[in-house]
Amino acid sequence: MPKGQGEVVPEAPFRSYYGQPVVKQPIWHEPHMPTYLYLGGMSGAASAMAAVARLTGHERLELAARTAAFAGGSAGAAFLVAELGRPMRFLNMLRVFKPSSPMSVGSWTLAAQGGLTSVAMGSAVTGVLPVVGDAATLASGLSGVAMATYTAVLLADTAVPAWHEAMRELPFLFAGSALASAGAAVMLTTPRAQAGPARAAAVAGAVTEVVAGELMERRLGLLGEPYRTGRAGRLMRASRALTLGGGLLATVAGRSRTLTALSGLAITAGALCTRFGVLEAGRVSAKDPRYTVVPQRERLDAGHPARVPGR
């Protein structure tokens, strides 16, 4: 047979240096980091809800949202400091402001969110300087929108394959989860007759979270595996079940306190499962070199230049 005719060259398998991971695994710890991601998102969405309630005259709902925003931001900051090890490390991040760095922008967003929600809550509790408190509530609505989504940008800006390649859907996943979480927290602390907007927010957030998660896993192809298998897969499936169940209950939660409690707790548990699941999926994708090498080779075969995650 003439050379080059009828020969089949087997496809070369993916390789990394002695099978070692190509990128470093995230060193974030549990429960500190995923809990911070949940609390920060919830605080941000609650701040936005408080601002809307202020503008629309829902005073009781506004108070509940202010409280949730302050409590979530304060507890989230405590978890973040625990993750960093020393408070000074967070203060060091505020020494400069670098718009091109999600970490720098996020640090300043967190600082602004904490300060504004503290002023808003302090005014609500003491009755001192109500005009200042109202202004802080409206301003925190703007910082809250950024707070609810910046952590998704932070994850996507890393070299971790399952996070970086999910840059399109992660902000919607986290924003929906944050809105559902805030809606759950506010409807649990507001009289049922006045909690209608909070229930609507919980339903809208739950739908957004579930749809964004499904679209993300389908689009990622190979890189969707870490979200579907192992511990991360169990967490993500639990998140969808809890979030959907809680969202459905929220539509009828106005009928009884029991339904309200079940809905709020299910949505909260689902949001936590989402954060823990996303963190675990990132770890798995960073540990296995296949998730780095194969997508890069596919891009090269398709004529696209290899992208360097995180740059």
PDB file of C-alpha atoms in Angstrom:
ATOM      1  CA  MET A   1       0.000   0.000   0.000  1.00  0.00           C
ATOM      2  CA  PRO A   2       1.518   3.343  -0.987  1.00  0.00           C
ATOM      3  CA  LYS A   3       2.616   5.427   1.947  1.00  0.00           C
ATOM      4  CA  GLY A   4      -0.011   7.845   3.138  1.00  0.00           C
ATOM      5  CA  GLN A   5      -2.963   5.927   1.649  1.00  0.00           C
ATOM      6  CA  GLY A   6      -5.401   4.176   3.949  1.00  0.00           C
ATOM      7  CA  GLU A   7      -3.389   4.986   7.040  1.00  0.00           C
ATOM      8  CA  VAL A   8      -5.344   6.092  10.063  1.00  0.00           C
ATOM      9  CA  VAL A   9      -3.479   8.194  12.541  1.00  0.00           C
ATOM     10  CA  PRO A  10      -4.945   7.767  16.012  1.00  0.00           C
ATOM     11  CA  GLU A  11      -6.026  10.920  17.760  1.00  0.00           C
ATOM     12  CA  ALA A  12      -3.416  12.024  20.250  1.00  0.00           C
ATOM     13  CA  PRO A  13      -4.623  11.945  23.816  1.00  0.00           C
ATOM     14  CA  PHE A  14      -4.494  15.019  25.970  1.00  0.00           C
ATOM     15  CA  ARG A  15      -1.316  15.398  27.992  1.00  0.00           C
ATOM     16  CA  SER A  16      -0.011  17.463  30.855  1.00  0.00           C
ATOM     17  CA  TYR A  17       3.360  17.351  32.561  1.00  0.00           C
ATOM     18  CA  TYR A  18       3.378  13.930  34.246  1.00  0.00           C
ATOM     19  CA  GLY A  19      -0.406  14.171  34.539  1.00  0.00           C
ATOM     20  CA  GLN A  20      -0.137  17.035  37.000  1.00  0.00           C
ATOM     21  CA  PRO A  21      -2.751  19.824  37.155  1.00  0.00           C
ATOM     22  CA  VAL A  22      -2.110  22.657  34.725  1.00  0.00           C
ATOM     23  CA  VAL A  23      -3.596  25.377  36.947  1.00  0.00           C
ATOM     24  CA  LYS A  24      -3.546  25.828  40.683  1.00  0.00           C
ATOM     25  CA  GLN A  25      -6.562  24.731  42.658  1.00  0.00           C
ATOM     26  CA  PRO A  26      -8.512  27.419  44.533  1.00  0.00           C
ATOM     27  CA  ILE A  27      -7.332  27.613  48.112  1.00  0.00           C
ATOM     28  CA  TRP A  28     -10.591  29.019  49.477  1.00  0.00           C
ATOM     29  CA  HIS A  29     -11.994  27.203  52.468  1.00  0.00           C
ATOM     30  CA  GLU A  30     -15.379  25.883  53.509  1.00  0.00           C
ATOM     31  CA  PRO A  31     -17.645  27.072  54.951  1.00  0.00           C
ATOM     32  CA  HIS A  32     -16.052  30.517  54.946  1.00  0.00           C
ATOM     33  CA  MET A  33     -15.930  31.414  51.264  1.00  0.00           C
ATOM     34  CA  PRO A  34     -19.189  29.923  49.927  1.00  0.00           C
ATOM     35  CA  THR A  35     -21.067  31.316  52.932  1.00  0.00           C
ATOM     36  CA  TYR A  36     -19.565  34.734  52.264  1.00  0.00           C
ATOM     37  CA  LEU A  37     -20.627  34.463  48.610  1.00  0.00           C
ATOM     38  CA  TYR A  38     -24.186  33.726  49.730  1.00  0.00           C
ATOM     39  CA  LEU A  39     -24.350  36.438  52.406  1.00  0.00           C
ATOM     40  CA  GLY A  40     -22.776  39.098  50.203  1.00  0.00           C
ATOM     41  CA  GLY A  41     -25.180  38.388  47.365  1.00  0.00           C
ATOM     42  CA  MET A  42     -28.182  38.347  49.662  1.00  0.00           C
ATOM     43  CA  SER A  43     -27.104  41.640  51.239  1.00  0.00           C
ATOM     44  CA  GLY A  44     -26.700  43.270  47.851  1.00  0.00           C
ATOM     45  CA  ALA A  45     -30.089  42.174  46.558  1.00  0.00           C
ATOM     46  CA  ALA A  46     -31.751  43.154  49.845  1.00  0.00           C
ATOM     47  CA  SER A  47     -30.254  46.637  49.528  1.00  0.00           C
ATOM     48  CA  ALA A  48     -31.768  46.981  46.074  1.00  0.00           C
ATOM     49  CA  MET A  49     -35.119  45.822  47.459  1.00  0.00           C
ATOM     50  CA  ALA A  50     -34.878  48.369  50.283  1.00  0.00           C
ATOM     51  CA  ALA A  51     -34.228  51.180  47.811  1.00  0.00           C
ATOM     52  CA  VAL A  52     -37.228  50.171  45.693  1.00  0.00           C
ATOM     53  CA  ALA A  53     -39.401  49.881  48.806  1.00  0.00           C
ATOM     54  CA  ARG A  54     -38.287  53.360  49.872  1.00  0.00           C
ATOM     55  CA  LEU A  55     -39.287  54.823  46.507  1.00  0.00           C
ATOM     56  CA  THR A  56     -42.645  53.015  46.425  1.00  0.00           C
ATOM     57  CA  GLY A  57     -43.644  53.713  50.016  1.00  0.00           C
ATOM     58  CA  HIS A  58     -43.551  50.165  51.416  1.00  0.00           C
ATOM     59  CA  GLU A  59     -42.196  51.188  54.822  1.00  0.00           C
ATOM     60  CA  ARG A  60     -42.480  47.839  56.620  1.00  0.00           C
ATOM     61  CA  LEU A  61     -40.903  46.016  53.701  1.00  0.00           C
ATOM     62  CA  GLU A  62     -38.147  48.613  53.563  1.00  0.00           C
ATOM     63  CA  LEU A  63     -37.278  48.063  57.226  1.00  0.00           C
ATOM     64  CA  ALA A  64     -37.066  44.305  56.733  1.00  0.00           C
ATOM     65  CA  ALA A  65     -34.895  44.741  53.647  1.00  0.00           C
ATOM     66  CA  ARG A  66     -32.604  47.212  55.419  1.00  0.00           C
ATOM     67  CA  THR A  67     -32.204  44.720  58.250  1.00  0.00           C
ATOM     68  CA  ALA A  68     -31.435  41.830  55.890  1.00  0.00           C
ATOM     69  CA  ALA A  69     -28.920  43.931  53.969  1.00  0.00           C
ATOM     70  CA  PHE A  70     -27.110  45.015  57.133  1.00  0.00           C
ATOM     71  CA  ALA A  71     -27.155  41.563  58.739  1.00  0.00           C
ATOM     72  CA  GLY A  72     -25.992  39.827  55.554  1.00  0.00           C
ATOM     73  CA  GLY A  73     -23.240  42.330  54.904  1.00  0.00           C
ATOM     74  CA  SER A  74     -21.946  42.241  58.476  1.00  0.00           C
ATOM     75  CA  ALA A  75     -21.978  38.451  58.738  1.00  0.00           C
ATOM     76  CA  GLY A  76     -20.487  38.130  55.256  1.00  0.00           C
ATOM     77  CA  ALA A  77     -17.625  40.463  56.170  1.00  0.00           C
ATOM     78  CA  ALA A  78     -16.925  38.322  59.236  1.00  0.00           C
ATOM     79  CA  PHE A  79     -16.721  35.183  57.085  1.00  0.00           C
ATOM     80  CA  LEU A  80     -14.464  36.970  54.593  1.00  0.00           C
ATOM     81  CA  VAL A  81     -12.092  38.097  57.337  1.00  0.00           C
ATOM     82  CA  ALA A  82     -12.048  34.538  58.676  1.00  0.00           C
ATOM     83  CA  GLU A  83     -11.138  33.344  55.187  1.00  0.00           C
ATOM     84  CA  LEU A  84      -8.343  35.909  54.854  1.00  0.00           C
ATOM     85  CA  GLY A  85      -7.024  35.078  58.301  1.00  0.00           C
ATOM     86  CA  ARG A  86      -6.393  38.662  59.430  1.00  0.00           C
ATOM     87  CA  PRO A  87      -8.524  41.826  59.095  1.00  0.00           C
ATOM     88  CA  MET A  88      -5.444  43.760  57.973  1.00  0.00           C
ATOM     89  CA  ARG A  89      -5.361  41.782  54.740  1.00  0.00           C
ATOM     90  CA  PHE A  90      -8.733  43.211  53.751  1.00  0.00           C
ATOM     91  CA  LEU A  91      -7.653  46.740  54.715  1.00  0.00           C
ATOM     92  CA  ASN A  92      -4.546  46.330  52.591  1.00  0.00           C
ATOM     93  CA  MET A  93      -6.756  45.724  49.554  1.00  0.00           C
ATOM     94  CA  LEU A  94      -8.246  49.195  50.058  1.00  0.00           C
ATOM     95  CA  ARG A  95      -4.896  50.932  49.770  1.00  0.00           C
ATOM     96  CA  VAL A  96      -5.357  51.326  46.006  1.00  0.00           C
ATOM     97  CA  PHE A  97      -8.254  51.275  43.555  1.00  0.00           C
ATOM     98  CA  LYS A  98      -7.612  49.378  40.334  1.00  0.00           C
ATOM     99  CA  PRO A  99     -10.616  49.358  37.956  1.00  0.00           C
ATOM    100  CA  SER A 100      -9.107  46.546  35.877  1.00  0.00           C
ATOM    101  CA  SER A 101      -8.980  44.228  38.900  1.00  0.00           C
ATOM    102  CA  PRO A 102     -12.232  42.523  39.980  1.00  0.00           C
ATOM    103  CA  MET A 103     -10.675  41.922  43.394  1.00  0.00           C
ATOM    104  CA  SER A 104      -9.931  45.621  43.880  1.00  0.00           C
ATOM    105  CA  VAL A 105     -13.346  46.743  42.621  1.00  0.00           C
ATOM    106  CA  GLY A 106     -15.019  44.080  44.753  1.00  0.00           C
ATOM    107  CA  SER A 107     -13.156  45.144  47.878  1.00  0.00           C
ATOM    108  CA  TRP A 108     -14.257  48.743  47.466  1.00  0.00           C
ATOM    109  CA  THR A 109     -17.806  47.636  46.646  1.00  0.00           C
ATOM    110  CA  LEU A 110     -17.901  45.570  49.829  1.00  0.00           C
ATOM    111  CA  ALA A 111     -16.569  48.479  51.883  1.00  0.00           C
ATOM    112  CA  ALA A 112     -19.148  50.870  50.413  1.00  0.00           C
ATOM    113  CA  GLN A 113     -21.938  48.354  50.920  1.00  0.00           C
ATOM    114  CA  GLY A 114     -20.979  47.801  54.538  1.00  0.00           C
ATOM    115  CA  GLY A 115     -20.804  51.503  55.312  1.00  0.00           C
ATOM    116  CA  LEU A 116     -24.067  52.420  53.594  1.00  0.00           C
ATOM    117  CA  THR A 117     -26.087  49.565  55.108  1.00  0.00           C
ATOM    118  CA  SER A 118     -24.719  50.414  58.562  1.00  0.00           C
ATOM    119  CA  VAL A 119     -25.811  54.035  58.238  1.00  0.00           C
ATOM    120  CA  ALA A 120     -29.216  53.026  56.872  1.00  0.00           C
ATOM    121  CA  MET A 121     -29.792  50.514  59.647  1.00  0.00           C
ATOM    122  CA  GLY A 122     -28.522  52.816  62.369  1.00  0.00           C
ATOM    123  CA  SER A 123     -30.911  55.546  61.288  1.00  0.00           C
ATOM    124  CA  ALA A 124     -33.838  53.112  61.115  1.00  0.00           C
ATOM    125  CA  VAL A 125     -33.187  51.800  64.643  1.00  0.00           C
ATOM    126  CA  THR A 126     -32.455  55.105  66.364  1.00  0.00           C
ATOM    127  CA  GLY A 127     -34.618  57.454  64.320  1.00  0.00           C
ATOM    128  CA  VAL A 128     -31.662  59.855  64.123  1.00  0.00           C
ATOM    129  CA  LEU A 129     -31.010  61.698  60.846  1.00  0.00           C
ATOM    130  CA  PRO A 130     -33.761  59.981  58.849  1.00  0.00           C
ATOM    131  CA  VAL A 131     -32.888  61.929  55.707  1.00  0.00           C
ATOM    132  CA  VAL A 132     -29.329  60.618  55.865  1.00  0.00           C
ATOM    133  CA  GLY A 133     -30.627  57.105  56.469  1.00  0.00           C
ATOM    134  CA  ASP A 134     -32.942  57.319  53.464  1.00  0.00           C
ATOM    135  CA  ALA A 135     -30.105  58.617  51.288  1.00  0.00           C
ATOM    136  CA  ALA A 136     -27.884  55.758  52.441  1.00  0.00           C
ATOM    137  CA  THR A 137     -30.653  53.285  51.602  1.00  0.00           C
ATOM    138  CA  LEU A 138     -30.972  54.625  48.059  1.00  0.00           C
ATOM    139  CA  ALA A 139     -27.198  54.667  47.582  1.00  0.00           C
ATOM    140  CA  SER A 140     -26.869  51.125  48.904  1.00  0.00           C
ATOM    141  CA  GLY A 141     -29.338  50.069  46.242  1.00  0.00           C
ATOM    142  CA  LEU A 142     -26.706  50.937  43.644  1.00  0.00           C
ATOM    143  CA  SER A 143     -23.816  49.293  45.488  1.00  0.00           C
ATOM    144  CA  GLY A 144     -26.094  46.329  46.173  1.00  0.00           C
ATOM    145  CA  VAL A 145     -26.562  45.577  42.478  1.00  0.00           C
ATOM    146  CA  ALA A 146     -22.793  45.370  42.083  1.00  0.00           C
ATOM    147  CA  MET A 147     -22.497  43.387  45.309  1.00  0.00           C
ATOM    148  CA  ALA A 148     -24.934  40.754  44.065  1.00  0.00           C
ATOM    149  CA  THR A 149     -22.901  40.013  40.928  1.00  0.00           C
ATOM    150  CA  TYR A 150     -19.266  40.997  41.467  1.00  0.00           C
ATOM    151  CA  THR A 151     -18.310  37.657  43.031  1.00  0.00           C
ATOM    152  CA  ALA A 152     -19.343  35.904  39.813  1.00  0.00           C
ATOM    153  CA  VAL A 153     -17.005  38.188  37.864  1.00  0.00           C
ATOM    154  CA  LEU A 154     -14.298  37.496  40.433  1.00  0.00           C
ATOM    155  CA  LEU A 155     -14.605  33.738  39.897  1.00  0.00           C
ATOM    156  CA  ALA A 156     -14.770  34.007  36.114  1.00  0.00           C
ATOM    157  CA  ASP A 157     -11.601  36.124  36.056  1.00  0.00           C
ATOM    158  CA  THR A 158      -9.541  33.244  37.464  1.00  0.00           C
ATOM    159  CA  ALA A 159      -7.776  30.481  35.525  1.00  0.00           C
ATOM    160  CA  VAL A 160     -10.105  27.821  36.962  1.00  0.00           C
ATOM    161  CA  PRO A 161     -11.671  26.237  33.831  1.00  0.00           C
ATOM    162  CA  ALA A 162     -15.207  25.587  35.154  1.00  0.00           C
ATOM    163  CA  TRP A 163     -15.441  29.191  36.356  1.00  0.00           C
ATOM    164  CA  HIS A 164     -13.659  31.010  33.562  1.00  0.00           C
ATOM    165  CA  GLU A 165     -15.601  29.354  30.755  1.00  0.00           C
ATOM    166  CA  ALA A 166     -18.886  30.036  32.580  1.00  0.00           C
ATOM    167  CA  MET A 167     -18.352  33.798  32.463  1.00  0.00           C
ATOM    168  CA  ARG A 168     -21.557  34.356  30.473  1.00  0.00           C
ATOM    169  CA  GLU A 169     -23.936  32.627  32.864  1.00  0.00           C
ATOM    170  CA  LEU A 170     -22.318  32.947  36.295  1.00  0.00           C
ATOM    171  CA  PRO A 171     -23.408  36.589  36.834  1.00  0.00           C
ATOM    172  CA  PHE A 172     -27.022  35.643  36.050  1.00  0.00           C
ATOM    173  CA  LEU A 173     -26.769  32.535  38.248  1.00  0.00           C
ATOM    174  CA  PHE A 174     -25.460  34.544  41.194  1.00  0.00           C
ATOM    175  CA  ALA A 175     -27.815  37.480  40.610  1.00  0.00           C
ATOM    176  CA  GLY A 176     -30.853  35.207  40.501  1.00  0.00           C
ATOM    177  CA  SER A 177     -29.696  33.357  43.592  1.00  0.00           C
ATOM    178  CA  ALA A 178     -29.073  36.638  45.424  1.00  0.00           C
ATOM    179  CA  LEU A 179     -32.529  37.974  44.525  1.00  0.00           C
ATOM    180  CA  ALA A 180     -34.202  34.735  45.618  1.00  0.00           C
ATOM    181  CA  SER A 181     -32.221  34.756  48.869  1.00  0.00           C
ATOM    182  CA  ALA A 182     -33.109  38.360  49.638  1.00  0.00           C
ATOM    183  CA  GLY A 183     -36.754  37.761  48.811  1.00  0.00           C
ATOM    184  CA  ALA A 184     -36.773  34.765  51.144  1.00  0.00           C
ATOM    185  CA  ALA A 185     -35.124  36.675  53.995  1.00  0.00           C
ATOM    186  CA  VAL A 186     -37.450  39.670  53.651  1.00  0.00           C
ATOM    187  CA  MET A 187     -40.673  37.678  53.372  1.00  0.00           C
ATOM    188  CA  LEU A 188     -39.704  35.727  56.498  1.00  0.00           C
ATOM    189  CA  THR A 189     -39.412  38.975  58.491  1.00  0.00           C
ATOM    190  CA  THR A 190     -42.343  40.929  57.029  1.00  0.00           C
ATOM    191  CA  PRO A 191     -46.054  40.508  57.880  1.00  0.00           C
ATOM    192  CA  ARG A 192     -47.612  38.303  55.204  1.00  0.00           C
ATOM    193  CA  ALA A 193     -50.082  40.982  54.138  1.00  0.00           C
ATOM    194  CA  GLN A 194     -47.185  43.306  53.250  1.00  0.00           C
ATOM    195  CA  ALA A 195     -44.699  40.755  51.933  1.00  0.00           C
ATOM    196  CA  GLY A 196     -46.126  40.383  48.421  1.00  0.00           C
ATOM    197  CA  PRO A 197     -43.203  42.157  46.665  1.00  0.00           C
ATOM    198  CA  ALA A 198     -40.713  40.008  48.578  1.00  0.00           C
ATOM    199  CA  ARG A 199     -42.480  36.827  47.496  1.00  0.00           C
ATOM    200  CA  ALA A 200     -42.493  38.036  43.885  1.00  0.00           C
ATOM    201  CA  ALA A 201     -38.759  38.756  44.119  1.00  0.00           C
ATOM    202  CA  ALA A 202     -38.133  35.283  45.527  1.00  0.00           C
ATOM    203  CA  VAL A 203     -40.008  33.651  42.645  1.00  0.00           C
ATOM    204  CA  ALA A 204     -38.271  35.765  39.988  1.00  0.00           C
ATOM    205  CA  GLY A 205     -34.870  35.071  41.501  1.00  0.00           C
ATOM    206  CA  ALA A 206     -35.538  31.345  41.790  1.00  0.00           C
ATOM    207  CA  VAL A 207     -36.542  31.099  38.122  1.00  0.00           C
ATOM    208  CA  THR A 208     -33.504  33.110  37.011  1.00  0.00           C
ATOM    209  CA  GLU A 209     -31.151  30.973  39.091  1.00  0.00           C
ATOM    210  CA  VAL A 210     -32.466  27.641  37.812  1.00  0.00           C
ATOM    211  CA  VAL A 211     -32.598  28.711  34.145  1.00  0.00           C
ATOM    212  CA  ALA A 212     -29.104  30.227  34.254  1.00  0.00           C
ATOM    213  CA  GLY A 213     -27.706  27.083  35.873  1.00  0.00           C
ATOM    214  CA  GLU A 214     -29.256  24.791  33.281  1.00  0.00           C
ATOM    215  CA  LEU A 215     -28.055  26.933  30.366  1.00  0.00           C
ATOM    216  CA  MET A 216     -24.567  27.116  31.846  1.00  0.00           C
ATOM    217  CA  GLU A 217     -24.173  23.361  32.222  1.00  0.00           C
ATOM    218  CA  ARG A 218     -25.465  22.693  28.697  1.00  0.00           C
ATOM    219  CA  ARG A 219     -23.309  25.289  26.974  1.00  0.00           C
ATOM    220  CA  LEU A 220     -20.100  24.285  28.751  1.00  0.00           C
ATOM    221  CA  GLY A 221     -20.085  20.784  27.262  1.00  0.00           C
ATOM    222  CA  LEU A 222     -17.076  18.951  28.703  1.00  0.00           C
ATOM    223  CA  LEU A 223     -16.576  21.673  31.302  1.00  0.00           C
ATOM    224  CA  GLY A 224     -20.141  21.146  32.464  1.00  0.00           C
ATOM    225  CA  GLU A 225     -19.134  17.740  33.841  1.00  0.00           C
ATOM    226  CA  PRO A 226     -17.770  19.083  37.137  1.00  0.00           C
ATOM    227  CA  TYR A 227     -21.177  20.687  37.779  1.00  0.00           C
ATOM    228  CA  ARG A 228     -23.012  17.413  37.093  1.00  0.00           C
ATOM    229  CA  THR A 229     -20.860  14.766  38.755  1.00  0.00           C
ATOM    230  CA  GLY A 230     -19.533  13.958  42.194  1.00  0.00           C
ATOM    231  CA  ARG A 231     -20.154  16.164  45.191  1.00  0.00           C
ATOM    232  CA  ALA A 232     -20.636  19.280  43.076  1.00  0.00           C
ATOM    233  CA  GLY A 233     -23.289  17.498  41.012  1.00  0.00           C
ATOM    234  CA  ARG A 234     -25.186  16.443  44.123  1.00  0.00           C
ATOM    235  CA  LEU A 235     -25.063  20.001  45.467  1.00  0.00           C
ATOM    236  CA  MET A 236     -26.232  21.551  42.199  1.00  0.00           C
ATOM    237  CA  ARG A 237     -29.095  19.069  41.860  1.00  0.00           C
ATOM    238  CA  ALA A 238     -30.112  19.740  45.462  1.00  0.00           C
ATOM    239  CA  SER A 239     -29.950  23.464  44.752  1.00  0.00           C
ATOM    240  CA  ARG A 240     -32.305  23.187  41.792  1.00  0.00           C
ATOM    241  CA  ALA A 241     -34.785  21.039  43.713  1.00  0.00           C
ATOM    242  CA  LEU A 242     -34.777  23.313  46.768  1.00  0.00           C
ATOM    243  CA  THR A 243     -34.892  26.531  44.757  1.00  0.00           C
ATOM    244  CA  LEU A 244     -37.701  25.352  42.509  1.00  0.00           C
ATOM    245  CA  GLY A 245     -39.651  23.967  45.447  1.00  0.00           C
ATOM    246  CA  GLY A 246     -39.156  27.138  47.441  1.00  0.00           C
ATOM    247  CA  GLY A 247     -40.120  29.291  44.473  1.00  0.00           C
ATOM    248  CA  LEU A 248     -43.320  27.340  43.902  1.00  0.00           C
ATOM    249  CA  LEU A 249     -44.205  27.586  47.594  1.00  0.00           C
ATOM    250  CA  ALA A 250     -43.556  31.331  47.488  1.00  0.00           C
ATOM    251  CA  THR A 251     -46.414  31.736  45.023  1.00  0.00           C
ATOM    252  CA  VAL A 252     -48.861  30.518  47.702  1.00  0.00           C
ATOM    253  CA  ALA A 253     -46.881  31.474  50.817  1.00  0.00           C
ATOM    254  CA  GLY A 254     -49.198  34.385  51.556  1.00  0.00           C
ATOM    255  CA  ARG A 255     -51.787  31.907  52.793  1.00  0.00           C
ATOM    256  CA  SER A 256     -49.978  30.788  55.941  1.00  0.00           C
ATOM    257  CA  ARG A 257     -46.881  31.271  58.058  1.00  0.00           C
ATOM    258  CA  THR A 258     -45.949  27.625  57.605  1.00  0.00           C
ATOM    259  CA  LEU A 259     -45.798  27.923  53.829  1.00  0.00           C
ATOM    260  CA  THR A 260     -43.807  31.140  54.157  1.00  0.00           C
ATOM    261  CA  ALA A 261     -41.293  29.468  56.457  1.00  0.00           C
ATOM    262  CA  LEU A 262     -40.939  26.401  54.241  1.00  0.00           C
ATOM    263  CA  SER A 263     -40.483  28.536  51.144  1.00  0.00           C
ATOM    264  CA  GLY A 264     -37.919  30.833  52.734  1.00  0.00           C
ATOM    265  CA  LEU A 265     -35.884  27.998  54.218  1.00  0.00           C
ATOM    266  CA  ALA A 266     -35.906  25.981  50.977  1.00  0.00           C
ATOM    267  CA  ILE A 267     -34.732  28.950  48.905  1.00  0.00           C
ATOM    268  CA  THR A 268     -32.013  29.775  51.441  1.00  0.00           C
ATOM    269  CA  ALA A 269     -30.775  26.189  51.492  1.00  0.00           C
ATOM    270  CA  GLY A 270     -30.816  26.119  47.686  1.00  0.00           C
ATOM    271  CA  ALA A 271     -28.754  29.300  47.465  1.00  0.00           C
ATOM    272  CA  LEU A 272     -26.160  27.881  49.848  1.00  0.00           C
ATOM    273  CA  CYS A 273     -25.993  24.649  47.833  1.00  0.00           C
ATOM    274  CA  THR A 274     -25.361  26.711  44.710  1.00  0.00           C
ATOM    275  CA  ARG A 275     -22.358  28.485  46.243  1.00  0.00           C
ATOM    276  CA  PHE A 276     -20.890  25.276  47.681  1.00  0.00           C
ATOM    277  CA  GLY A 277     -21.525  23.455  44.384  1.00  0.00           C
ATOM    278  CA  VAL A 278     -19.881  26.114  42.228  1.00  0.00           C
ATOM    279  CA  LEU A 279     -16.846  26.181  44.520  1.00  0.00           C
ATOM    280  CA  GLU A 280     -16.501  22.387  44.392  1.00  0.00           C
ATOM    281  CA  ALA A 281     -16.911  22.281  40.604  1.00  0.00           C
ATOM    282  CA  GLY A 282     -14.083  24.789  40.280  1.00  0.00           C
ATOM    283  CA  ARG A 283     -11.812  22.677  42.426  1.00  0.00           C
ATOM    284  CA  VAL A 284     -12.535  19.553  40.393  1.00  0.00           C
ATOM    285  CA  SER A 285     -11.902  21.290  37.057  1.00  0.00           C
ATOM    286  CA  ALA A 286      -8.607  22.734  38.281  1.00  0.00           C
ATOM    287  CA  LYS A 287      -7.402  19.403  39.629  1.00  0.00           C
ATOM    288  CA  ASP A 288      -8.021  17.403  36.440  1.00  0.00           C
ATOM    289  CA  PRO A 289      -5.753  18.602  33.567  1.00  0.00           C
ATOM    290  CA  ARG A 290      -8.258  17.254  31.031  1.00  0.00           C
ATOM    291  CA  TYR A 291     -10.534  20.237  31.658  1.00  0.00           C
ATOM    292  CA  THR A 292      -7.722  22.619  30.738  1.00  0.00           C
ATOM    293  CA  VAL A 293      -5.954  20.775  27.914  1.00  0.00           C
ATOM    294  CA  VAL A 294      -8.907  19.422  25.901  1.00  0.00           C
ATOM    295  CA  PRO A 295     -10.800  22.745  25.489  1.00  0.00           C
ATOM    296  CA  GLN A 296      -7.572  24.518  24.529  1.00  0.00           C
ATOM    297  CA  ARG A 297      -6.795  21.855  21.916  1.00  0.00           C
ATOM    298  CA  GLU A 298     -10.330  22.100  20.536  1.00  0.00           C
ATOM    299  CA  ARG A 299      -9.974  25.862  20.152  1.00  0.00           C
ATOM    300  CA  LEU A 300      -6.655  25.419  18.358  1.00  0.00           C
ATOM    301  CA  ASP A 301      -8.136  22.775  16.041  1.00  0.00           C
ATOM    302  CA  ALA A 302     -10.995  25.160  15.251  1.00  0.00           C
ATOM    303  CA  GLY A 303      -8.504  27.860  14.300  1.00  0.00           C
ATOM    304  CA  HIS A 304      -9.031  30.002  17.377  1.00  0.00           C
ATOM    305  CA  PRO A 305      -6.054  31.181  19.403  1.00  0.00           C
ATOM    306  CA  ALA A 306      -5.592  29.629  22.817  1.00  0.00           C
ATOM    307  CA  ARG A 307      -6.952  31.953  25.470  1.00  0.00           C
ATOM    308  CA  VAL A 308      -5.160  32.450  28.743  1.00  0.00           C
ATOM    309  CA  PRO A 309      -7.771  32.438  31.543  1.00  0.00           C
ATOM    310  CA  GLY A 310      -7.596  35.292  34.007  1.00  0.00           C
ATOM    311  CA  ARG A 311      -6.039  37.740  31.561  1.00  0.00           C
TER     312      ARG A 311
END
